[in-house]
Short mmCIF file of C-alpha atoms in Angstrom, two decimals:
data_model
loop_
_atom_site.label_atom_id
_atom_site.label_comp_id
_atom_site.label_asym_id
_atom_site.label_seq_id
_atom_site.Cartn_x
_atom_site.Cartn_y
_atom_site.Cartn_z
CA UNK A 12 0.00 0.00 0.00
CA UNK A 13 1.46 3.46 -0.72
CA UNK A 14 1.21 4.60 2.88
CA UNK A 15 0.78 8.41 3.70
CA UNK A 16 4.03 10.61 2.76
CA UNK A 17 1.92 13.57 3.24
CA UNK A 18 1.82 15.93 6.40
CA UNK A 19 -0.87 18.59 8.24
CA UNK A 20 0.68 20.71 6.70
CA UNK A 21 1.53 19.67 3.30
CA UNK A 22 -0.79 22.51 2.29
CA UNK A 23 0.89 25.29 3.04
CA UNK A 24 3.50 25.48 0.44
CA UNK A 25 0.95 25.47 -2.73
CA UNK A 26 -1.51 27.95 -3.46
CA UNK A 27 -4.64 27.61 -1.53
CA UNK A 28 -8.00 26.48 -4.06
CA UNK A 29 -11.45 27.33 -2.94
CA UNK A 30 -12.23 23.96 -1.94
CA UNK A 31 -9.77 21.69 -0.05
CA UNK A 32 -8.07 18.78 -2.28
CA UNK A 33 -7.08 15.83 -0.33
CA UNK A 34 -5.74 12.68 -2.25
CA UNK A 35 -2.56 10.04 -1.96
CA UNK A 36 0.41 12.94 -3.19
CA UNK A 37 -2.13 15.85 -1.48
CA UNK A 38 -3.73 17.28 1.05
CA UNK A 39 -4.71 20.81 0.35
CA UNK A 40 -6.66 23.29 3.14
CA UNK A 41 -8.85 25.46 1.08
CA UNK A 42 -8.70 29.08 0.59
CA UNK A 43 -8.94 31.13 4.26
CA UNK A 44 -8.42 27.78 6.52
CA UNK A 45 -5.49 26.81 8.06
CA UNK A 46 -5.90 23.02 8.08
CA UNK A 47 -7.90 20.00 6.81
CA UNK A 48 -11.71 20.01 7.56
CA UNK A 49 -12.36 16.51 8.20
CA UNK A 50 -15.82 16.69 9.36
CA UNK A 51 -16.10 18.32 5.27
CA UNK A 52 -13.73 15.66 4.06
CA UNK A 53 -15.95 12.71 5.76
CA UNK A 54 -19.27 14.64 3.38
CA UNK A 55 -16.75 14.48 0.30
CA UNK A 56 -15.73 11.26 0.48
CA UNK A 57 -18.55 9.38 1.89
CA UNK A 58 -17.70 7.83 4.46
CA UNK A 59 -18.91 7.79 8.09
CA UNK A 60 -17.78 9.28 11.15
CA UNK A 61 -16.49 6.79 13.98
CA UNK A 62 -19.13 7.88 16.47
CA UNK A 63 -19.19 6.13 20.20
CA UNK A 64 -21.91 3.81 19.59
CA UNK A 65 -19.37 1.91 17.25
CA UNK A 66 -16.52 2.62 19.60
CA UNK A 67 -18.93 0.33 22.28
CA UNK A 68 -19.58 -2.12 20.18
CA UNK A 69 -16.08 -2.79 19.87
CA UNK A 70 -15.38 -2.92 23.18
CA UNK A 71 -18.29 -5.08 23.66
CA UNK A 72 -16.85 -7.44 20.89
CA UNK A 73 -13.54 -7.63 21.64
CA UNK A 74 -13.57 -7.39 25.27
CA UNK A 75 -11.13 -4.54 25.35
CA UNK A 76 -10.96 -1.03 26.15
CA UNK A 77 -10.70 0.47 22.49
CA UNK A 78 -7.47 2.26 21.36
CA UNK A 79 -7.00 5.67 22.97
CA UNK A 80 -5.94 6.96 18.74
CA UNK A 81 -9.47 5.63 18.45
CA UNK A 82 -10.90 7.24 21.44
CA UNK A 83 -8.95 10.83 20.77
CA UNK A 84 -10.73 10.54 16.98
CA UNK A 85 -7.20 9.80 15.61
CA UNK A 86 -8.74 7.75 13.66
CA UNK A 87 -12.07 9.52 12.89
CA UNK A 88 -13.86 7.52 10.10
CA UNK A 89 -14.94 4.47 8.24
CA UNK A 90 -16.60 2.42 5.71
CA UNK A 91 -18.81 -0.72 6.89
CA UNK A 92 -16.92 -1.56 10.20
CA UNK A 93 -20.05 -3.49 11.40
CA UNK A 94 -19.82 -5.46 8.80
CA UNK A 95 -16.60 -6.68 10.22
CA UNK A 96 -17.84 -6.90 13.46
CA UNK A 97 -20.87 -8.86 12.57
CA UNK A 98 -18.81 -11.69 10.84
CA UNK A 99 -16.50 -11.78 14.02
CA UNK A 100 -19.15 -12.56 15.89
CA UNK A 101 -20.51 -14.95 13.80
CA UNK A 102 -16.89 -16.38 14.05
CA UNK A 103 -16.24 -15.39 10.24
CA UNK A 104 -12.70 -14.68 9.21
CA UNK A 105 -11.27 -11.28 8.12
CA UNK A 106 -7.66 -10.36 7.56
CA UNK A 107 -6.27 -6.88 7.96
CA UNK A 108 -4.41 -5.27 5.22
CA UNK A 109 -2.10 -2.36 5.43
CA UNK A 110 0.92 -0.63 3.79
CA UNK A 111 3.77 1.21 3.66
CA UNK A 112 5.99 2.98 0.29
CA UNK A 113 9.67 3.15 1.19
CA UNK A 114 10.73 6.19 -0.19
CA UNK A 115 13.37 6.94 2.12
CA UNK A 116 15.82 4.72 4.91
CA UNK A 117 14.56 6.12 8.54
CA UNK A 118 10.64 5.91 8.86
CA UNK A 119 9.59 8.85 11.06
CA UNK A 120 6.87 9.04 14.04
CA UNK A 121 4.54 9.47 11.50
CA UNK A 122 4.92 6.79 9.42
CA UNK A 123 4.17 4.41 12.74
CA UNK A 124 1.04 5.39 13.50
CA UNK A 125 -1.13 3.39 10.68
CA UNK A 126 1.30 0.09 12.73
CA UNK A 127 0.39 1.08 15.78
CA UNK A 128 -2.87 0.43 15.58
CA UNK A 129 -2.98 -2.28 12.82
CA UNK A 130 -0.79 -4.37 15.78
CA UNK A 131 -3.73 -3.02 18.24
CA UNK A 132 -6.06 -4.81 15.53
CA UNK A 133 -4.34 -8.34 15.25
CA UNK A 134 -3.92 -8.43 19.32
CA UNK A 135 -7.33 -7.77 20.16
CA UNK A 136 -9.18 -9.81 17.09
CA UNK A 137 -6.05 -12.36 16.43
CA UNK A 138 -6.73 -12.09 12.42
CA UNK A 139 -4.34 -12.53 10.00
CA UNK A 140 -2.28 -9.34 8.37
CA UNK A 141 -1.38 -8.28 5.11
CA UNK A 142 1.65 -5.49 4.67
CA UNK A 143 2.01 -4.64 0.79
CA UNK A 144 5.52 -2.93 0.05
CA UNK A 145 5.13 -0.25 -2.56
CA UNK A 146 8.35 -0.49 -3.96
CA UNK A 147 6.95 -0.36 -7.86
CA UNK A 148 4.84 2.77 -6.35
CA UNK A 149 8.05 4.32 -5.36
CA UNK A 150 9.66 3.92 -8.43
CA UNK A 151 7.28 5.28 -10.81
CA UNK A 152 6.41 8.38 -8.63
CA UNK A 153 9.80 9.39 -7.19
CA UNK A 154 13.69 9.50 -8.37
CA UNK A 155 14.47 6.26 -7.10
CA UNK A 156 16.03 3.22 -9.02
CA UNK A 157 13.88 0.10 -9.11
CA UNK A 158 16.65 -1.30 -6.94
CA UNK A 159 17.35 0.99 -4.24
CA UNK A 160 13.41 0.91 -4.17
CA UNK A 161 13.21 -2.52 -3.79
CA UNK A 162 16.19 -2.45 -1.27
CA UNK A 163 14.53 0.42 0.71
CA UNK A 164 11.46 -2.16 1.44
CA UNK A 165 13.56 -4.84 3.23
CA UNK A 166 14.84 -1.49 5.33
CA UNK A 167 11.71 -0.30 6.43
CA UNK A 168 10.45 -3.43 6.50
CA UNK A 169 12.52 -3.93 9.87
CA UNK A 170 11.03 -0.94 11.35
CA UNK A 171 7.68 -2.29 10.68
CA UNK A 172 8.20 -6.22 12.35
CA UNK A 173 9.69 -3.51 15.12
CA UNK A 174 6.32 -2.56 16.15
CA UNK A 175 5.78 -6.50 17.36
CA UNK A 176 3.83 -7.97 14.78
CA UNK A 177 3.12 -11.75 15.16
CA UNK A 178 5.52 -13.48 12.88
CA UNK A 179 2.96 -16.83 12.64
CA UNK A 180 0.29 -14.46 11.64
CA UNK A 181 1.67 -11.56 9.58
CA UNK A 182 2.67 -11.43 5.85
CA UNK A 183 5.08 -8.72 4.19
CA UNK A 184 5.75 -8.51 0.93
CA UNK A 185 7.32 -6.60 -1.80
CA UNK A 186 4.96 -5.76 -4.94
CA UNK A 187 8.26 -6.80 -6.90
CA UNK A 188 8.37 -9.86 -5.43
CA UNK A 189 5.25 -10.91 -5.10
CA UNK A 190 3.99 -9.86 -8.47
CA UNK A 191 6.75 -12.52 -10.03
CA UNK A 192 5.89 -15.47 -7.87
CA UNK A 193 2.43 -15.61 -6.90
CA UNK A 194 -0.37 -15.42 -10.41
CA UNK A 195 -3.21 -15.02 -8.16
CA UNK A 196 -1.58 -11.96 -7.39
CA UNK A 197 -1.48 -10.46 -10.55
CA UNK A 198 -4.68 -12.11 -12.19
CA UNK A 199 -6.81 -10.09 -9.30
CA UNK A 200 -4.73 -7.08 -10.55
CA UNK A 201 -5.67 -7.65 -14.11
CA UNK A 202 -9.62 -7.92 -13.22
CA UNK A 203 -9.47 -5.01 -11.52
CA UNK A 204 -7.73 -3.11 -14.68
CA UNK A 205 -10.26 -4.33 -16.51
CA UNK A 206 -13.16 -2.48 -14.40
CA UNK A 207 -11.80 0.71 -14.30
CA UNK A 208 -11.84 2.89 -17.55
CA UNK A 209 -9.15 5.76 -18.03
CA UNK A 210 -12.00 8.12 -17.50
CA UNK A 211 -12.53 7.00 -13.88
CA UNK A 212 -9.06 6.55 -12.85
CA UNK A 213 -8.50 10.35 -14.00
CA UNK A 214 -11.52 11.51 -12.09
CA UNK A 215 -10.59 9.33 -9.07
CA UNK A 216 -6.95 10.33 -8.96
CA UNK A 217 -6.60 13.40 -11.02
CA UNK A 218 -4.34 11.52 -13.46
CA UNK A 219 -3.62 13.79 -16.89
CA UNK A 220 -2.46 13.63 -20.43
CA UNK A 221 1.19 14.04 -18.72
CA UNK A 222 0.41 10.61 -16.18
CA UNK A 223 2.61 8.06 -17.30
CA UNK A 224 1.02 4.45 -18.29
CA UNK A 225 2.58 2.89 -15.21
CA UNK A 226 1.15 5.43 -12.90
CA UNK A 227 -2.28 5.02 -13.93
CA UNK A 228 -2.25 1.36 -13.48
CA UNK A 229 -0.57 1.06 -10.42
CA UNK A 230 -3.96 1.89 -8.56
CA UNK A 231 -5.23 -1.88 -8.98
CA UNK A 232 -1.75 -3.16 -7.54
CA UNK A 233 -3.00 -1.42 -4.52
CA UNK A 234 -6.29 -2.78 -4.52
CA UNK A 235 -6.13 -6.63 -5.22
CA UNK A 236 -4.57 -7.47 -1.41
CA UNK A 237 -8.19 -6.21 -0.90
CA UNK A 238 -9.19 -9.80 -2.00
CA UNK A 239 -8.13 -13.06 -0.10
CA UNK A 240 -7.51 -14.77 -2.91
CA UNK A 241 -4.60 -12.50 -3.88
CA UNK A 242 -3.52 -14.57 -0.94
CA UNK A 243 -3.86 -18.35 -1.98
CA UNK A 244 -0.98 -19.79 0.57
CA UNK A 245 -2.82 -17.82 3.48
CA UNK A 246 -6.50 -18.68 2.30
CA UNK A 247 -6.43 -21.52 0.39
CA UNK A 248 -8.40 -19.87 -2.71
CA UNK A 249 -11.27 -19.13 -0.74
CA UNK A 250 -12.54 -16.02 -1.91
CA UNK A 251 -15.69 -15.31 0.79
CA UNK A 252 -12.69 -13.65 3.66
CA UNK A 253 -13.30 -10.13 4.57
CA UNK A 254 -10.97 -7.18 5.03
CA UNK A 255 -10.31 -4.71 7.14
CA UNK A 256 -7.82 -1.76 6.18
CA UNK A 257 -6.41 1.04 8.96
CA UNK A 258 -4.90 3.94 7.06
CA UNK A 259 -4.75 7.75 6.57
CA UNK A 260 -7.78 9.30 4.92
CA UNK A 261 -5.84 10.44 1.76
CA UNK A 262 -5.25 6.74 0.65
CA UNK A 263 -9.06 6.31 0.12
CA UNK A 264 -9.92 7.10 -3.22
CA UNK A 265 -7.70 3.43 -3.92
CA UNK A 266 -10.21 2.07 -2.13
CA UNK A 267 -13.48 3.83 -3.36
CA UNK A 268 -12.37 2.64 -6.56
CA UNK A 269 -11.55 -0.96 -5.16
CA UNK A 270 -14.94 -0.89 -3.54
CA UNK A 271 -16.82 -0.21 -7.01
CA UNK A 272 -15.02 -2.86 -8.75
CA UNK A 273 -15.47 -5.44 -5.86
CA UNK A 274 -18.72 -6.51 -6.56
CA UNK A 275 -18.40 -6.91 -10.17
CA UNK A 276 -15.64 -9.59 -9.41
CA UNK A 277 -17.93 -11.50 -7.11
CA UNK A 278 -15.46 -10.30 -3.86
CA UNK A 279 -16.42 -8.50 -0.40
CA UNK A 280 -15.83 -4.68 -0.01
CA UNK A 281 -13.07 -3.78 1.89
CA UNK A 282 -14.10 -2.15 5.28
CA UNK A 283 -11.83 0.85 6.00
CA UNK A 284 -10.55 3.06 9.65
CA UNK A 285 -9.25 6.12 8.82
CA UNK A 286 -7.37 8.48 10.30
CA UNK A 287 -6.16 12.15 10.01
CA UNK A 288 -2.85 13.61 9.40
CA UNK A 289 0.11 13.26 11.33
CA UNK A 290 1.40 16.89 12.38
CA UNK A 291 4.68 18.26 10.60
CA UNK A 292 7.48 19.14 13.66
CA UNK A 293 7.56 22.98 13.22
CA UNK A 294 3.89 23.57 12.75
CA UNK A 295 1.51 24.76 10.10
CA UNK A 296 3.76 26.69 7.96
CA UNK A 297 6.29 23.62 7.19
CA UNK A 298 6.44 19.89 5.86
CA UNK A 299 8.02 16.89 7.29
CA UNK A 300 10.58 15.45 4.94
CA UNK A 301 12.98 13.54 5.02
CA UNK A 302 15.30 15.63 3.23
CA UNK A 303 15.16 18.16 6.27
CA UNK A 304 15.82 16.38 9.79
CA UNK A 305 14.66 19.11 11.89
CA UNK A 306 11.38 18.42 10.38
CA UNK A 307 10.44 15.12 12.38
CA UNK A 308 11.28 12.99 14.87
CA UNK A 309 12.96 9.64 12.68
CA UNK A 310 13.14 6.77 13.90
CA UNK A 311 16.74 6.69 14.31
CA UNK A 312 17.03 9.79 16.45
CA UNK A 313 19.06 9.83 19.63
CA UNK A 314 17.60 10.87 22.57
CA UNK A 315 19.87 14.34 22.06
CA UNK A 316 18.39 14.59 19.02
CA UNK A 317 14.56 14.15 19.89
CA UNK A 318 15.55 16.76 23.18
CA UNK A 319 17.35 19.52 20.46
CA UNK A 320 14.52 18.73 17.87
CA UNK A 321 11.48 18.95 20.57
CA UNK A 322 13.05 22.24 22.41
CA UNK A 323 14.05 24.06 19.40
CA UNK A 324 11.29 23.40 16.43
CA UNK A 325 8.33 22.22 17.56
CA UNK A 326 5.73 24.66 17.17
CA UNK A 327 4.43 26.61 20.09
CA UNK A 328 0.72 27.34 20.86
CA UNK A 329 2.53 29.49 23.71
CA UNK A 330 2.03 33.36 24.76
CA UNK A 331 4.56 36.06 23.41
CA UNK A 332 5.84 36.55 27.26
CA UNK A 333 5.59 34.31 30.55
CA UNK A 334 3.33 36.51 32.31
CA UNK A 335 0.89 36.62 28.91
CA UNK A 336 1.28 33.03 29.08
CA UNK A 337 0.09 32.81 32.67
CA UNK A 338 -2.36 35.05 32.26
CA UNK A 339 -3.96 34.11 29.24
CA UNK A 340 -2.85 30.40 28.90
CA UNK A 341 -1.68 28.18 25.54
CA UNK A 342 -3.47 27.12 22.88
CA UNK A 343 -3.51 23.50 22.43
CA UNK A 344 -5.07 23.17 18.88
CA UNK A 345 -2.03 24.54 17.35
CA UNK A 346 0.40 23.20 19.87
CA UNK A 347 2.50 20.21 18.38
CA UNK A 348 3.88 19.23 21.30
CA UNK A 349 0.59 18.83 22.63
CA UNK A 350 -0.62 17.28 19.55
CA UNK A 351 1.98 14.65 19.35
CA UNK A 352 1.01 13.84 22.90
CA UNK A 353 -2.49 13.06 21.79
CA UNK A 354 -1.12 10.28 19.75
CA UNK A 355 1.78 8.92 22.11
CA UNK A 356 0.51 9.36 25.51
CA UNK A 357 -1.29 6.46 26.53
CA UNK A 358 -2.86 7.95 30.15
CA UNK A 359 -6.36 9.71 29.16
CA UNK A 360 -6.42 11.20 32.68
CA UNK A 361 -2.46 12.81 32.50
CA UNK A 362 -3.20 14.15 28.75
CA UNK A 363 -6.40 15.81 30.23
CA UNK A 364 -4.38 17.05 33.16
CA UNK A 365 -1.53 18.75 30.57
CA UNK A 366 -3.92 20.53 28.39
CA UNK A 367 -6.16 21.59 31.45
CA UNK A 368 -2.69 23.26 33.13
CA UNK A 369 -1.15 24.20 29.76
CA UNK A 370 -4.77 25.94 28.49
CA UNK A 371 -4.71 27.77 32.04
CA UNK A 372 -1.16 29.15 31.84
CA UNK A 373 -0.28 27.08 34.74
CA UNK A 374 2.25 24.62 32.71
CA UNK A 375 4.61 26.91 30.32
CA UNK A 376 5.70 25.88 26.71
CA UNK A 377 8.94 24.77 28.32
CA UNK A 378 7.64 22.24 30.80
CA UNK A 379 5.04 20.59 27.63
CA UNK A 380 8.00 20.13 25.81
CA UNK A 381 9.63 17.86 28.65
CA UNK A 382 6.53 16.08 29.43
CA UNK A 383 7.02 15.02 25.52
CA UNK A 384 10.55 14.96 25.44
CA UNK A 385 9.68 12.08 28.14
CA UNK A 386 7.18 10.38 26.33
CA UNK A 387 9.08 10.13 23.09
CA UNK A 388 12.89 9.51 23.75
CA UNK A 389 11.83 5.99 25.69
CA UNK A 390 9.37 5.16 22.81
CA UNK A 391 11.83 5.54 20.00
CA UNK A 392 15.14 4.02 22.19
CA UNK A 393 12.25 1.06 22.70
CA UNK A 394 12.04 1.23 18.54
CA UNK A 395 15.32 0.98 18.33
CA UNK A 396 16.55 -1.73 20.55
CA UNK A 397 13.72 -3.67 19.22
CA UNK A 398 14.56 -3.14 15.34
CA UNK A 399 18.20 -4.32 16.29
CA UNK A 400 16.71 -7.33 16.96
CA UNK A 401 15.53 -8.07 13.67
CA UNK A 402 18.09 -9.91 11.64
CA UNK A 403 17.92 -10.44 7.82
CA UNK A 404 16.63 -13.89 8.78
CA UNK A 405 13.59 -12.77 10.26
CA UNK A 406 12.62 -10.22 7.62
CA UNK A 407 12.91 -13.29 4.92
CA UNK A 408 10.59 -15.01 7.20
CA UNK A 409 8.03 -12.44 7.77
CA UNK A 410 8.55 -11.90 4.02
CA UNK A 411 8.50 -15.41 2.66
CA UNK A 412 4.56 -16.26 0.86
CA UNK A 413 3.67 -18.78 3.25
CA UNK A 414 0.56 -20.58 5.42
CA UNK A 415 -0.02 -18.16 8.38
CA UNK A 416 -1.56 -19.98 11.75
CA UNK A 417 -4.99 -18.89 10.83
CA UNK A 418 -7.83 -21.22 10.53
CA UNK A 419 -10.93 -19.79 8.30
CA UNK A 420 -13.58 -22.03 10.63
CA UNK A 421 -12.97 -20.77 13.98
#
C-alpha cells in the first residue's frame, strides 16, 4: 500500500484552491483555513464518522478497552466496520491489510502510527495481516532506481516487524516480489484493470495527459490485497474472507475505486478506519521530509536529538511573554507538542491534566515540551533496541509467501 508521505501541513506550500483537495500525493486546506476540515472531508468522500456507539460495540466485541488513537478521533472515520464486526461474531474470518511505500531509509513518528494500531487490531481480534511494500509505487512516482526501491522495502520493513507484529500471523511482501511469484496476485490485478476505464481513474486520482502508463495502473496493484484470494498460501483460494484496512484518509480514493469494482468480481468490499494527518514538527507553515531532519522525529534519532529537535522546532501554541502566558494560557489546537502527545501518551487522565494546566497558563511551553521529550525519547530508544533485533533472517521469514496460523472455521 502506498502509505501516507503527506503531512498537516503539506498545504501550506501550494496555493490555496477554494475547496480543499485531499488525495494520496495531497492534502490541500482550502482558501482562508489553516488546516484539513475533516468533518467536510468525511461529506466528500462518503464515508462515516467513527461515532461512540461503534466505539462500544467494539469494546463489547472484543472485550477490550478500544485504542485511545481511536478514542482521541485519531482515527475519525470508516466504511462498513459493522460489517466486520458482525462476521467476528458470527466467528467469520477477516484479515487486515495495510501498507507502507519506502521512499526513504529512517521511517519517522509518523509513518508508525497506521502500525500502531494495525498491531492493536491483530492483538485484540487475532486475524491474520497483510503489509504490501510499494516499492513499484516508489519507483514510478519518485527519483528512485527500481533497486534501491526494492532495497529500501527490506529497510523499512525492519522498522515495521519492530512494532511487534506476530511473525505466525503476519505477511510482508514486496509488490516486486510478489507480483513474479504468486499469479493469483497479478490475475486479481488484471480484473481489476479491466473495471476501471481511463475516464474513472483520472476523475478518481486526477491523473492527466502528462500521467505516465505505469502510474495510472498502479492503482489496482493497490487494490487486489483487498481480495483473499490474492492470498492463496494464506486462504487456500477461498474467496468469501473479509478485510479490514487502517490507514490515513488520503489513501481512500484506492479504495473507493476498489470498492466499485469489488462486486463486479464477485469479492467483499473492503471495510476501511481512517485516520487524520500526522502533524509536521515545526507547525503549520512547514512539511516533514525527510530531506530536512529538523522536520520530524525519525526513527533513528538519539535521545539528544529528539531533546534539540522537541526544544528548538516544535511549534508553540505558547504566549509572546511568561506573564501573557500565565495570564492568558496556551493554545492546544495549534500546539505540536501537545498534539503529538495526543497520539503517544497512553494515560487519558495525565493528557487531560496537561492541556487543562497548559490551556490555564499554569504549565509553560517549556515544561510541555519535557513532558514530551519524556514520552518520546523511551518510545523511539524502545524502537530501536527492538529493530536491532531483527536480523535479515527474520525479515525473509516475515517476508517469505507462506501458510499463516490462521484457521478460516474458527
Amino acid at each position: 500500500m502506498a502509505d501516507s508521505d503527506v503531512s498537516s501541513a503539506d498545504h501550506e506550500s501550494q496555493a490555496r484552491p477554494k475547496e480543499q483537495i485531499v488525495d494520496p500525493w495531497r492534502a490541500v486546506a482550502a482558501e482562508g483555513k489553516a488546516s484539513i476540515d475533516y468533518d467536510k472531508l468525511i461529506d466528500q468522500f462518503g464515508s462515516q464518522r467513527i461515532e461512540k456507539d461503534l466505539l462500544d460495540r467494539i469494546e463489547a466485541v472484543t472485550k477490550q478497552k478500544v485504542h485511545h488513537f481511536l478514542r482521541r478521533g485519531i482515527f475519525f472515520s470508516h466504511r462498513d466496520v459493522p460489517t466486520i464486526l458482525d462476521a467476528y461474531e458470527a466467528k467469520k474470518p477477516f484479515f487486515l491489510y495495510t501498507g507502507r511505500g519506502p521512499s526513504s531509509e529512517s521511517m519517522h513518528l509518523g509513518h508508525l502510527i497506521p502500525f500502531l494500531f494495525t498491531k492493536y487490531l491483530q492483538d485484540v481480534f487475532d486475524v491474520p495481516l497483510v503489509v504490501q511494500m510499494t516499492d513499484d509505487e516508489k519507483f514510478l512516482w519518485r527519483n528512485l532506481e527500481l533497486e534501491e526501491a526494492h532495497r529500501l522495502a527490506y529497510e523499512n520493513a525492519k522498522d515495521i516487524i519492530a512494532c511487534g507484529f506476530d511473525i505466525k500471523k503476519t505477511f510482508i511482501f514486496s509488490n516486486l516480489d510478489y507480483m513474479s511469484c504468486c499469479p493469483s496476485f497479478y490475475r486479481n490485478v488484471l480484473r481489476i484493470q479491466k473495471c476501471v476505464t481511463c475516464n474513472q481513474a483520472k476523475a478518481i486520482f486526477g491523473f492527466s495527459g502528462t500521467t505516465n502508463i505505469g502510474q495510472m495502473s498502479f492503482p489496482a496493484v493497490q487494490a487486489a490485497p483487498s481480495f483473499s484470494t490474492t492470498f492463496p498460501q494464506i486462504f487456500g483460494g477461498d474467496p468469501d474472507v473479509q478485510c479490514l484496512i487502517p490507514c490515513a484518509i488520503d489513501q481512500d480514493p484506492y479504495f473507493r475505486m476498489t470498492r466499485d469494482a469489488a462486486p463486479k468480481l464477485g469479492f467483499h468490499k473492503p471495510a476501511l478506519l481512517h485516520s487524520t494527518f500526522f502533524p509536521a514538527l515545526q507547525g503549520p507553515q512547514s512539511k516533514m521530509s525527510a530531506s530536512d531532519p529538523t522536520s520530524s522525529i525519525f526513527l533513528t534519532d538519539s535521545s539528544e536529538e529528539i531533546k534539540q529537535k522537541v526544544s528548538k522546532y516544535a511549534f508553540s501554541g505558547g504566549r509572546d511573554t511568561k506573564e501573557e502566558h500565565r495570564r492568558l494560557g496556551g493554545n492546544t489546537e495549534v500546539d505540536v507538542s501537545y498534539q503529538y502527545l495526543t497520539f503517544f501518551l497512553e494515560d487519558d487522565a495525565k493528557l487531560a491534566q496537561i492541556k487543562q494546566d497548559y490551556e490555564s497558563g499554569k504549565l509553560l511551553t517549556a515544561d510541555l515540551k519535557q513532558e514530551l521529550i519524556g514520552v518520546l525519547t523511551p518510545l523511539v530508544q524502545e524502537h530501536q533496541r527492538r529493530r536491532e533485533a531483527v536480523t535479515d533472517e527474520i525479515v525473509k521469514e516475515f517476508m517469505t509467501p507462506r501458510a499463516l496460523n490462521f484457521l478460516l472455521a474458527k
